[in-house]
Short mmCIF file of C-alpha atoms in Angstrom, two decimals:
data_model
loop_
_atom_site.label_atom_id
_atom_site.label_comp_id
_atom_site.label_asym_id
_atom_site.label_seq_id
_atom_site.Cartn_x
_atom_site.Cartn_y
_atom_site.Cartn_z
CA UNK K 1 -60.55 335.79 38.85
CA UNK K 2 -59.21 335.77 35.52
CA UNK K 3 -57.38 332.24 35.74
CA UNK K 4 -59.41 330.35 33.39
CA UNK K 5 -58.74 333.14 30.28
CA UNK K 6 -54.97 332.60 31.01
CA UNK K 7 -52.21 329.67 29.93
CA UNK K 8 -48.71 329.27 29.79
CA UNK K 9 -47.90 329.09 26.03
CA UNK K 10 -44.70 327.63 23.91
CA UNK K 11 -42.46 330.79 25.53
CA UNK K 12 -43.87 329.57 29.19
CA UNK K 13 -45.39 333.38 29.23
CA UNK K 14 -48.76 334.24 30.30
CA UNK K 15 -51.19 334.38 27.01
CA UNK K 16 -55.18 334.64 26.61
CA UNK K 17 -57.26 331.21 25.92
CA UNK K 18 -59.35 333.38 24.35
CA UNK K 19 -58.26 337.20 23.12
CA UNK K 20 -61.74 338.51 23.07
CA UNK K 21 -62.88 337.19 26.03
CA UNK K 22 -59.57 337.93 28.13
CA UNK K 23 -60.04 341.58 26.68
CA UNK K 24 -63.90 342.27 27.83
CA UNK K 25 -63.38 340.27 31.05
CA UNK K 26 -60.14 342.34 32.00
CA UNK K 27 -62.63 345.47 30.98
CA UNK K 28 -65.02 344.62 33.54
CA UNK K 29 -62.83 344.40 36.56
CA UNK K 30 -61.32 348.05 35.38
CA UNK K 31 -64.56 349.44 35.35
CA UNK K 32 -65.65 348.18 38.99
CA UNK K 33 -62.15 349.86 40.15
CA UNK K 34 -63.04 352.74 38.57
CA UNK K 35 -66.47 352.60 40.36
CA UNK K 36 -64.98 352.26 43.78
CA UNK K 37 -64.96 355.31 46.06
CA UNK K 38 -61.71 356.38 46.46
CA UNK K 39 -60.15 354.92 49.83
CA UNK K 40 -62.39 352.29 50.40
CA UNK K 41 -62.34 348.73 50.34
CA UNK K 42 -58.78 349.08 49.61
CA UNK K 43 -58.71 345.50 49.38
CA UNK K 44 -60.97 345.14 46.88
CA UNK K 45 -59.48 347.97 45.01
CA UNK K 46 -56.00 345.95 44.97
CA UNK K 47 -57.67 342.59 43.81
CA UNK K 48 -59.02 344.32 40.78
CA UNK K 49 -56.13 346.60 39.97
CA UNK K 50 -53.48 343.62 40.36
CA UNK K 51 -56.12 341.43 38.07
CA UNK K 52 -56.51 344.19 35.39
CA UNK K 53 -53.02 344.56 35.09
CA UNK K 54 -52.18 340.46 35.25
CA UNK K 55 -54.70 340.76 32.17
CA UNK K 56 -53.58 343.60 30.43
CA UNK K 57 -50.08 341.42 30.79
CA UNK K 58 -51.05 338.46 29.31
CA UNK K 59 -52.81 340.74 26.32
CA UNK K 60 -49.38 342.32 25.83
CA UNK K 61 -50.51 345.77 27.31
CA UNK K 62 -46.97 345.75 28.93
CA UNK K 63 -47.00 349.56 30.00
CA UNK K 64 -50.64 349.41 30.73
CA UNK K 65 -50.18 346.81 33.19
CA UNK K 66 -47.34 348.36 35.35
CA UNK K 67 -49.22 351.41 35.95
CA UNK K 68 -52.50 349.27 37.45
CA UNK K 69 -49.23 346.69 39.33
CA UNK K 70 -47.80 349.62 40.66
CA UNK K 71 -50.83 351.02 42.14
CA UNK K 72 -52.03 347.53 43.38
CA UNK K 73 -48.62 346.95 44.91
CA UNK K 74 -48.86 350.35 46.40
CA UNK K 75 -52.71 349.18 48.19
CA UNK K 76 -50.60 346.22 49.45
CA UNK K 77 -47.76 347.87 51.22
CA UNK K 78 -50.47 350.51 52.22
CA UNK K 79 -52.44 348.42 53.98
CA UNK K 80 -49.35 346.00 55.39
CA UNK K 81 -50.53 342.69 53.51
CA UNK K 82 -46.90 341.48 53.51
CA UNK K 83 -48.97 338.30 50.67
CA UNK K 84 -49.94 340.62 48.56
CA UNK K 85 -46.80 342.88 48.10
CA UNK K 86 -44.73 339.73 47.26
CA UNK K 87 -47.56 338.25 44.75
CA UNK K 88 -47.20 341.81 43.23
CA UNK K 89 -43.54 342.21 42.77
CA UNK K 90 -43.70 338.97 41.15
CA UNK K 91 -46.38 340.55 38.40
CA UNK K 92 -44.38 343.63 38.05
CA UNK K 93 -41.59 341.35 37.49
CA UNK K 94 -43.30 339.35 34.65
CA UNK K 95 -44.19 343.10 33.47
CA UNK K 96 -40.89 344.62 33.24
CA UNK K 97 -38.88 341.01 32.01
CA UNK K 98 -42.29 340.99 29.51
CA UNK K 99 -40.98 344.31 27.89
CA UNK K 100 -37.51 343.37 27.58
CA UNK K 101 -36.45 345.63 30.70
CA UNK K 102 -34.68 342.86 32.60
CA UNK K 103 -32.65 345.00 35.40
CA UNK K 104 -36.04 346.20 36.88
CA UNK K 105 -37.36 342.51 36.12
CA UNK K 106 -34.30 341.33 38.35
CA UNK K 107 -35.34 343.65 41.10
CA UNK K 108 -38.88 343.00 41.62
CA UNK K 109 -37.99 338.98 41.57
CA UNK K 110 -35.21 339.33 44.17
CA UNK K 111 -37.65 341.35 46.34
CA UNK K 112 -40.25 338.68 45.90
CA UNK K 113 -38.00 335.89 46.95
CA UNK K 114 -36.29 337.70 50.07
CA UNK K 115 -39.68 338.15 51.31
CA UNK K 116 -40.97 334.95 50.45
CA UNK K 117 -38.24 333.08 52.49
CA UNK K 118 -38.68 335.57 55.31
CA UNK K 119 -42.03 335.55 55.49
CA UNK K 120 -44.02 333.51 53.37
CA UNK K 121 -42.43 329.97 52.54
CA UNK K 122 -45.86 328.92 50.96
CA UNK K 123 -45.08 331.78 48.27
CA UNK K 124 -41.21 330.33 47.72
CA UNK K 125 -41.54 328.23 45.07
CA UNK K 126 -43.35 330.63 43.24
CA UNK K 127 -41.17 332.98 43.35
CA UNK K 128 -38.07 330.82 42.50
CA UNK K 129 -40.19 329.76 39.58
CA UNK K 130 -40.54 333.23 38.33
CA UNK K 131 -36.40 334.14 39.18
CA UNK K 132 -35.81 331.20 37.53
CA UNK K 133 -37.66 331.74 34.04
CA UNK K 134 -35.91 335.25 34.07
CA UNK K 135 -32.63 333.85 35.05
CA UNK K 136 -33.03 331.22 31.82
CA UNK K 137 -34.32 334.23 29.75
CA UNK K 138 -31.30 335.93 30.04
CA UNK K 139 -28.86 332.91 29.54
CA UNK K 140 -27.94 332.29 33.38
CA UNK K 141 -28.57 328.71 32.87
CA UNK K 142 -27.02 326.87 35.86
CA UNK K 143 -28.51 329.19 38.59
CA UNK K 144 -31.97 329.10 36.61
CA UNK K 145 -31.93 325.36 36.74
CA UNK K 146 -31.02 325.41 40.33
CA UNK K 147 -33.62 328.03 41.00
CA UNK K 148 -36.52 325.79 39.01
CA UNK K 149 -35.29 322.40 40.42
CA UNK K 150 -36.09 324.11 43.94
CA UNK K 151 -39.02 324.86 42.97
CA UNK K 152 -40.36 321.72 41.51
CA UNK K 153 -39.09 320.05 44.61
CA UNK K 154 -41.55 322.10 46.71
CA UNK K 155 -44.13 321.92 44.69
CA UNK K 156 -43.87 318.34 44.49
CA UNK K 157 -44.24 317.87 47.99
CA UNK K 158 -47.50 320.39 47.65
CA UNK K 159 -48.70 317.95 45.41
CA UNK K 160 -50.50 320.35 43.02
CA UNK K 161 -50.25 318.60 39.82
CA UNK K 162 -50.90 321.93 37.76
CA UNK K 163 -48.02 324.00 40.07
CA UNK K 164 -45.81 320.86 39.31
CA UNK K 165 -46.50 320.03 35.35
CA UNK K 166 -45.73 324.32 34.96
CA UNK K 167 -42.57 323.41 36.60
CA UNK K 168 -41.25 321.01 35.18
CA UNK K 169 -41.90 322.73 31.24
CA UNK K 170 -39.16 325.08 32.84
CA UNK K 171 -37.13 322.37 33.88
CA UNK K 172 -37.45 320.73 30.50
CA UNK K 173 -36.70 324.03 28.80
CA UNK K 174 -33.68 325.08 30.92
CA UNK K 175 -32.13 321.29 30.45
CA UNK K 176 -32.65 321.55 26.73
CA UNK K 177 -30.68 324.94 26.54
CA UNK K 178 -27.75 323.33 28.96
CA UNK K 179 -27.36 320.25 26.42
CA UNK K 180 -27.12 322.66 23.77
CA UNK K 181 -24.78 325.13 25.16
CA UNK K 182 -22.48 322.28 26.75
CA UNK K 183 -22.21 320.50 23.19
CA UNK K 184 -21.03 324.02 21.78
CA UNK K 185 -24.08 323.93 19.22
CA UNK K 186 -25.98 327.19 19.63
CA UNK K 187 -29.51 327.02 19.14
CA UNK K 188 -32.34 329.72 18.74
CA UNK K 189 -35.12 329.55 21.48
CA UNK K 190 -37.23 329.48 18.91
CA UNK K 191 -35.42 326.21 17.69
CA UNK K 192 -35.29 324.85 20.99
CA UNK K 193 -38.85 325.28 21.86
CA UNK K 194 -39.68 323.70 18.16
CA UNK K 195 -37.72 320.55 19.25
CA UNK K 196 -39.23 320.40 22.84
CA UNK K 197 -42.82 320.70 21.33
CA UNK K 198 -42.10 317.82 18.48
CA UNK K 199 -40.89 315.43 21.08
CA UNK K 200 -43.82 315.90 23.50
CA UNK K 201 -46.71 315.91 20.83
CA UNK K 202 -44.82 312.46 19.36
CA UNK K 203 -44.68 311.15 22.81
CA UNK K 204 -48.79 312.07 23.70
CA UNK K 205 -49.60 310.20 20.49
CA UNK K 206 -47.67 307.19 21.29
CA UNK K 207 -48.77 307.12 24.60
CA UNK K 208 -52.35 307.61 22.94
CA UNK K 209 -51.71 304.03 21.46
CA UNK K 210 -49.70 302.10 23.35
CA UNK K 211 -48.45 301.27 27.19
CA UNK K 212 -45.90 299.47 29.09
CA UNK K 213 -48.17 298.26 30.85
CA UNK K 214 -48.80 295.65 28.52
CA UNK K 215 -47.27 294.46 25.30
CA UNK K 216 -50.06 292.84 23.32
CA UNK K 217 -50.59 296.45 21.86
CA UNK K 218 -47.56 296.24 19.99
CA UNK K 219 -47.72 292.37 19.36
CA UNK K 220 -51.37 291.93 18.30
CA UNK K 221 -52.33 295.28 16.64
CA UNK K 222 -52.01 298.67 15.54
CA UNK K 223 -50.46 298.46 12.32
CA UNK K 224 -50.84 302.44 12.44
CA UNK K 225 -48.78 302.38 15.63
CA UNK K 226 -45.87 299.71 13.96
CA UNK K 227 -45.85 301.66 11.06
CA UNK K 228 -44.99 304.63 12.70
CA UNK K 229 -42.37 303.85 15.18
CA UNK K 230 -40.67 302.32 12.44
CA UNK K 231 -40.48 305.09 10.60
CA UNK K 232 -38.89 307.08 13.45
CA UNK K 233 -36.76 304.82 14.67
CA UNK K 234 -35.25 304.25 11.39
CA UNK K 235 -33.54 308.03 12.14
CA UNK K 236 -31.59 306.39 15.18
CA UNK K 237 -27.71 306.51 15.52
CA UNK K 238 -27.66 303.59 18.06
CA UNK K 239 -30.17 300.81 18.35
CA UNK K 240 -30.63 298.89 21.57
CA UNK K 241 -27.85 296.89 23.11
CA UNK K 242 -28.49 295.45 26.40
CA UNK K 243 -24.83 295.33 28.09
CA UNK K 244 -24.23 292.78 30.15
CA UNK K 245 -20.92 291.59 31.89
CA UNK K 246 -18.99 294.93 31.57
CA UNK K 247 -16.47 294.20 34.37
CA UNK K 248 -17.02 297.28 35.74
CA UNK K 249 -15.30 297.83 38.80
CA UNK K 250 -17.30 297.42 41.87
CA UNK K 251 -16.04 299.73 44.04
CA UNK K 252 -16.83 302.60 41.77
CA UNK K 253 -20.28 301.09 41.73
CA UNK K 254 -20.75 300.89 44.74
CA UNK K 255 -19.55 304.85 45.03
CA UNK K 256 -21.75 305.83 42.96
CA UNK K 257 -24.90 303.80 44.29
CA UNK K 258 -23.95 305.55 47.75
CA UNK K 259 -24.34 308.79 46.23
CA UNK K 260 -27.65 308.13 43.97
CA UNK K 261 -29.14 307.20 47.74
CA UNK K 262 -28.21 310.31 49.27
CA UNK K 263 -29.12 312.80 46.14
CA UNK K 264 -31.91 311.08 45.73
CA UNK K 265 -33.01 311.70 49.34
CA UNK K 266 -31.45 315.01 49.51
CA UNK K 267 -32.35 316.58 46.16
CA UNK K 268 -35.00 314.25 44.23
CA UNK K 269 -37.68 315.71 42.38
CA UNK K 270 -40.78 313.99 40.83
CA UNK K 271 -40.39 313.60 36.76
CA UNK K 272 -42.69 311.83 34.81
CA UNK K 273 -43.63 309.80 37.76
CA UNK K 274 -39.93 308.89 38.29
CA UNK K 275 -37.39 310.31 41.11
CA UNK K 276 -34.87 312.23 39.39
CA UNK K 277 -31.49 314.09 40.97
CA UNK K 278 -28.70 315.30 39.65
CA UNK K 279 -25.15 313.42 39.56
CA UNK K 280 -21.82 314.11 41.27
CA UNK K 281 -18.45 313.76 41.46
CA UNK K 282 -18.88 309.05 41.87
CA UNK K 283 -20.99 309.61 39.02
CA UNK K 284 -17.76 311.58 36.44
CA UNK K 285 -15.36 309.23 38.30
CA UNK K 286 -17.01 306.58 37.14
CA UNK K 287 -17.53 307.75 33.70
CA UNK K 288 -14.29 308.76 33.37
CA UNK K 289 -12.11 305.71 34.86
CA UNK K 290 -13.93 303.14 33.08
CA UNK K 291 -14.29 305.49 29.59
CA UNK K 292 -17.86 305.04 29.03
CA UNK K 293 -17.44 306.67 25.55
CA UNK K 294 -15.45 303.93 24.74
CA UNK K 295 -18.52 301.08 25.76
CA UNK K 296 -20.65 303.30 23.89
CA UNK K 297 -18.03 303.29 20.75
CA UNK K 298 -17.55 299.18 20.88
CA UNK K 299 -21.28 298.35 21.53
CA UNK K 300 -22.75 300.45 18.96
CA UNK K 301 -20.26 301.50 16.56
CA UNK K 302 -21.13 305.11 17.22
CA UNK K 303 -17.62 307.17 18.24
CA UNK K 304 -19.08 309.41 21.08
CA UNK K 305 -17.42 312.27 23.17
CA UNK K 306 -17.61 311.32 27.30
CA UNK K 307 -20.96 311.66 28.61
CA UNK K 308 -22.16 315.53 28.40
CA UNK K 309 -25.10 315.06 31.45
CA UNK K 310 -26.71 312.39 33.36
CA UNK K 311 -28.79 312.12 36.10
CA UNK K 312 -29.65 309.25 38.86
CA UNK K 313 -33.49 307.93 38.30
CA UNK K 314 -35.31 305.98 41.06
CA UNK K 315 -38.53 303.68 41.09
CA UNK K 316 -39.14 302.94 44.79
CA UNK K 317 -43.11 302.24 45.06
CA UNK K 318 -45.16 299.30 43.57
CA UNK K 319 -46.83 299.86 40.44
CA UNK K 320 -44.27 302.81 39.72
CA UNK K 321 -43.81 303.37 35.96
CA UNK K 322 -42.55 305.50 33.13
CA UNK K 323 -44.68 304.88 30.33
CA UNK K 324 -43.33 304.67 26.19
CA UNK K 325 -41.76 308.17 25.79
CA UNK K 326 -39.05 310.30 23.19
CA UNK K 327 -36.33 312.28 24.87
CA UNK K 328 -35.88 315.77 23.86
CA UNK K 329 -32.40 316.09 21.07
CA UNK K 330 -30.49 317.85 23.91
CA UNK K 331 -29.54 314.51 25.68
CA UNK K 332 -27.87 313.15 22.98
CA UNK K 333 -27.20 310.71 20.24
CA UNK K 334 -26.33 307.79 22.62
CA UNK K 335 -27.66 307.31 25.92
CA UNK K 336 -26.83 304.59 28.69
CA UNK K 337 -28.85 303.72 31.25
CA UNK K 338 -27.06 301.94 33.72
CA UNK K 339 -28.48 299.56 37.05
CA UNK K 340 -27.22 300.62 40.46
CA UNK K 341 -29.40 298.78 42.59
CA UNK K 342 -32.66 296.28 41.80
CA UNK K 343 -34.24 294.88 44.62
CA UNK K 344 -36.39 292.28 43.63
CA UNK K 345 -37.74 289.55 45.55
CA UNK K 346 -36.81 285.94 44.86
CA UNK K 347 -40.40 284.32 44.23
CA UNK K 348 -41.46 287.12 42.10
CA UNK K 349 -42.66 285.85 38.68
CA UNK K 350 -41.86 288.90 36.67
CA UNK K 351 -39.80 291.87 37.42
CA UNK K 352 -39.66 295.74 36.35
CA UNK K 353 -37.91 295.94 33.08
CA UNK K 354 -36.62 299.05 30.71
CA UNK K 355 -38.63 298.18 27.31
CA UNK K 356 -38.26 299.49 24.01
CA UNK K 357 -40.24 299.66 21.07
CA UNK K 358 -38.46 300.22 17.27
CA UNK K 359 -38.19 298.26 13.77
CA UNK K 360 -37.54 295.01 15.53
CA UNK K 361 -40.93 295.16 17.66
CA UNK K 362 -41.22 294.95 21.54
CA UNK K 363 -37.98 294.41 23.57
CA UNK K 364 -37.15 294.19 27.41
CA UNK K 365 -34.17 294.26 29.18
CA UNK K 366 -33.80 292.90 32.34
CA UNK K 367 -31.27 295.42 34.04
CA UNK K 368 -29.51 293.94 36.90
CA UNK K 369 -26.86 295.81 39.22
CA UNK K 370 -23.82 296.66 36.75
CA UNK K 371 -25.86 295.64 33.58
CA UNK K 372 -26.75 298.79 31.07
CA UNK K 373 -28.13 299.52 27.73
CA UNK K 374 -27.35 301.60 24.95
CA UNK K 375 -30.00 303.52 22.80
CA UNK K 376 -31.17 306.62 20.93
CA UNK K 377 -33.77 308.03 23.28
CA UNK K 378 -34.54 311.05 20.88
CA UNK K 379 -36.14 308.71 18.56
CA UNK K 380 -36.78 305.66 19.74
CA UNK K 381 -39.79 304.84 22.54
CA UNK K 382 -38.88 303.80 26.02
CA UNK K 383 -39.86 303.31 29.46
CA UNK K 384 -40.53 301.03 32.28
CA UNK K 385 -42.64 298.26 33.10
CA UNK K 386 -44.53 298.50 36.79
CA UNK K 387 -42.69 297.82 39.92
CA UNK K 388 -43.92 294.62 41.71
CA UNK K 389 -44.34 294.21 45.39
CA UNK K 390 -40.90 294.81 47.07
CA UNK K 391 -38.84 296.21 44.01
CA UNK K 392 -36.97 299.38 44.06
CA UNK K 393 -34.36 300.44 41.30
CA UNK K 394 -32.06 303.20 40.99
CA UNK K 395 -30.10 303.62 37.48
CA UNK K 396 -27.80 306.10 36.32
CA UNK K 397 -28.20 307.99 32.99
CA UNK K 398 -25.91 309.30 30.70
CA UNK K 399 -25.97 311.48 27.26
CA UNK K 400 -23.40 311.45 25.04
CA UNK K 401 -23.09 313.33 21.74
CA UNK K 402 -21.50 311.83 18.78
CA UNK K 403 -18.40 313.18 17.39
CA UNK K 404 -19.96 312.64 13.71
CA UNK K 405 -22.44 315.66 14.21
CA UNK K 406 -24.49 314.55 11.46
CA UNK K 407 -27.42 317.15 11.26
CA UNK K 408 -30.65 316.60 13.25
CA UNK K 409 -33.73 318.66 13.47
CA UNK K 410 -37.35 317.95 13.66
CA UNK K 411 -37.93 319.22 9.57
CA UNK K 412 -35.61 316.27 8.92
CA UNK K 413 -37.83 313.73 10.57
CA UNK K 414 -40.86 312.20 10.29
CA UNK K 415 -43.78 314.49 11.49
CA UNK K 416 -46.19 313.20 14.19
CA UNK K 417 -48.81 310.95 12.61
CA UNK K 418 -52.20 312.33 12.40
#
C-alpha cells in the first residue's frame, strides 16, 4: 500500500522516498479509517490502521504509530488472523526499538518469532530479520548474526532478490561491528556505517567500469579506471603474493576441506553470488598449527596477529562469479585466501582464477588445492573469473589485523571518483 514511499536507509530503518508524499499518502488511508463505520469491515479497518501507523513510523511519528499498531493488532487478534497479529508485533516492535524503548521492542519480536515458527514458517525469516536488527542495535552481536544468517538462508532459498539484498546489508553491518569489537578498536555506528557505505559506492563504480569477465578493460582502456585503482591501491599494507608450495600439512587440509563440505551444505548462504559459511574448529586448527600469521609475516613483510575471522567460500555452478569488488576495513589489513578443493577438468583450456587489479595492472592466480594468496582486500579490487563446465572450488578465507595499527579511515583515502 505504502511500499513504494518506503526504503531502508544507511541505519537499515524504515525512511520516506519522498517526505511529502509519504506524509499526504499516509493522510489518506487515516481518513478512509476514520470513514469506516465502526465494526465493519474489520479487515479493512486493520489494513489501514497497521499502514497508517507503518507510515507514521517511517515519518518518525513514533508515538503516533503505536496507538494506530495497537489498535490494528487488536482487529487482528479480534478477528483470529493468527498473519496479521505476527506482521503486527513485528511493527510495534520496529515502533518501540524506533523510540529507544528496547525491553518492549524485545517483547513484541519474541512474540513474532514464537508464532512465526509455530504457525507461520513463511513469516520466519522476517521475523528473525527484525530480532536480529534489534539484537545488533543493542550490541548482542553473535546471536544477531546468527539470527540474520538464518534469515538470509531462507530467504535465499525464497529467491526474492529484494528480501535477500535487505538481508544481507544486516549481515554486512553485523560482520563489520564483530571485526571491530574482536580487534578491540571501538567504533561509532555512525563510523561503521561511513566505512560500509565508502566501500560499496567504490565497489558500484568499479564494477561500473570494469569486469572479470574479461580483462581487455583494464589492458586496452580506461585510463580513468587505471588511474584510479592506482590511487587506491597505493593505501595497501600487503600487495598480492600468490603462495605456492607452503608444505602445509595435508591432513589438516584435508580436515578442513571435510568441514567446508558439510558447512557449506549445512549452513551456506548466498553472498554476492558466492556460497558463504562460517568456519570451525579444522578451520582454527589449521590456522593455529601451521601459524598462518607467520606466512602472512614472511610473504609480505606485514607482522600480523592470528587470523581474527574467516569464512569457507564455494563456486559450484558454471559461469559462477564474483565480480572486481573492495572488502569492508573490518576484515583486515591482510587477508588469505586459501584453495581447498578445484575441480577442473583436464582438457579445459582455461580455468576459474582469483584476479586482481592494482598499480601493477591485471593479475591472476591460478589457486590450486594448498596454494593461497595474500592481499589487502579493503583497498585493492578482487574477484573471480567464471567457472567453466565441470569446475567447483571451495577456499578458505582469513582476516588478519596488523599489529602496526597504523590509522585507517575513509577521510584518509582517496574518495570515490566522480
Amino acid at each position: 500500500m505504502l511500499q513504494h514511499l518506503i526504503t531502508q536507509g544507511e541505519d537499515l530503518r524504515m525512511v520516506p522516498t519522498d517526505h511529502e508524499q509519504l506524509t499526504t499518502a499516509v493522510e489518506e488511508i487515516r481518513e478512509e479509517l476514520q470513514a469506516l463505520p465502526e465494526g465493519e469491515d474489520i479487515a479493512r479497518a486493520r489494513v489501514l490502521a497497521r499502514w497508517t501507523g507503518i507510515g507514521l513510523l517511517s515519518l518518525g511519528r513514533h508515538d503516533d504509530a503505536r496507538v494506530f499498531l495497537r489498535q490494528a493488532l487488536d482487529l487482528a487478534e479480534a478477528s483470529g488472523n493468527s498473519r496479521a497479529v505476527i506482521a503486527t508485533q513485528l511493527n510495534l516492535g520496529d515502533a518501540y526499538r524506533y523510540a529507544g524503548e528496547a525491553e518492549n521492542a524485545d517483547v513484541f519480536y519474541r512474540r513474532a518469532l514464537d508464532g512465526a515458527r509455530g504457525q507461520h514458517p513463511e513469516l520466519v525469516d522476517f521475523a528473525l530479520q527484525h530480532l536480529g536488527k534489534h539484537l545488533m542495535e543493542q550490541g548482542s552481536l553473535a546471536p544477531a548474526r546468527a539470527h540474520l544468517q538464518e534469515a538470509l538462508r531462507l530467504r535465499t532459498t525464497k529467491g526474492d532478490a529484494g528480501l535477500i539484498e535487505s538481508t544481507q546489508a544486516a549481515v554486512d553491518r553485523v560482520e563489520l561491528l564483530i571485526s571491530h569489537a574482536s580487534a578491540d578498536t571501538p567504533a561509532s555506528e555512525d563510523g561503521a556505517a561511513e566505512a560500509a557505505k565508502w566501500s560499496r559506492r567504490w565497489t558500484s563504480w568499479l564494477q561500473s567500469r570494469t569486469t572479470v569477465w574479461t580483462s581487455a578493460q583494464w589492458e586496452e582502456g580506461f585510463p580513468a579506471l587505471r588511474d584510479a585503482v592506482r590511487e587506491l591501491t597505493a593505501h595497501e599494507r600487503v600487495h598480492p603474493h600468490h603462495l605456492r608450495d607452503q608444505s602445509f600439512p595435508v591432513e589438516l587440509l584435508v580436515g578442513m576441506a571435510e568441514e567446508a563440505e558439510k558447512a557449506l551444505a549445512t549452513d551456506g548462504y548466498l553472498h554476492n553470488g558466492k556460497w558463504n559459511a562460517a568456519v570451525g574448529e579444522a578451520a582454527n586448527r589449521f590456522a593455529g598449527q601451521v601459524d598462518l600469521a607467520a606466512v602472512v609475516a614472511r610473504s609480505t613483510g606485514l607482522e600480523v596477529d592470528q587470523p581474527h575471522n574467516g569464512v569457507y567460500i564455494a563456486y559450484l555452478e558454471e559461469g559462477q562469479f564474483l565480480d572486481f569488488h573492495l572488502d569492508e576495513f573490518g576484515f583486515g589489513e591482510a587477508n588469505l585466501i586459501l584453495c581447498l578443493k578445484h575441480d577442473r577438468p583436464t582438457a579445459a583450456s582455461a580455468v576459474s582464477c582469483t584476479v586482481f587489479i592494482n598499480a601493477d595492472g591485471y593479475l591472476e592466480c591460478d589457486l590450486a588445492p594448498g596454494d593461497c594468496v595474500v592481499f589487502d582486500g579493503a583497498l585493492t579490487p578482487h574477484g573471480r573469473t567464471p567457472l567453466g563446465a565441470g569446475e567447483r572450488v571451495i577456499l578458505a578465507s582469513f582476516g588478519f589485523h596488523a599489529r602496526d595499527q597504523a590509522p585507517r579511515t575513509v577521510t584518509q583515502l582517496p574518495p570515490i571518483p566522480r
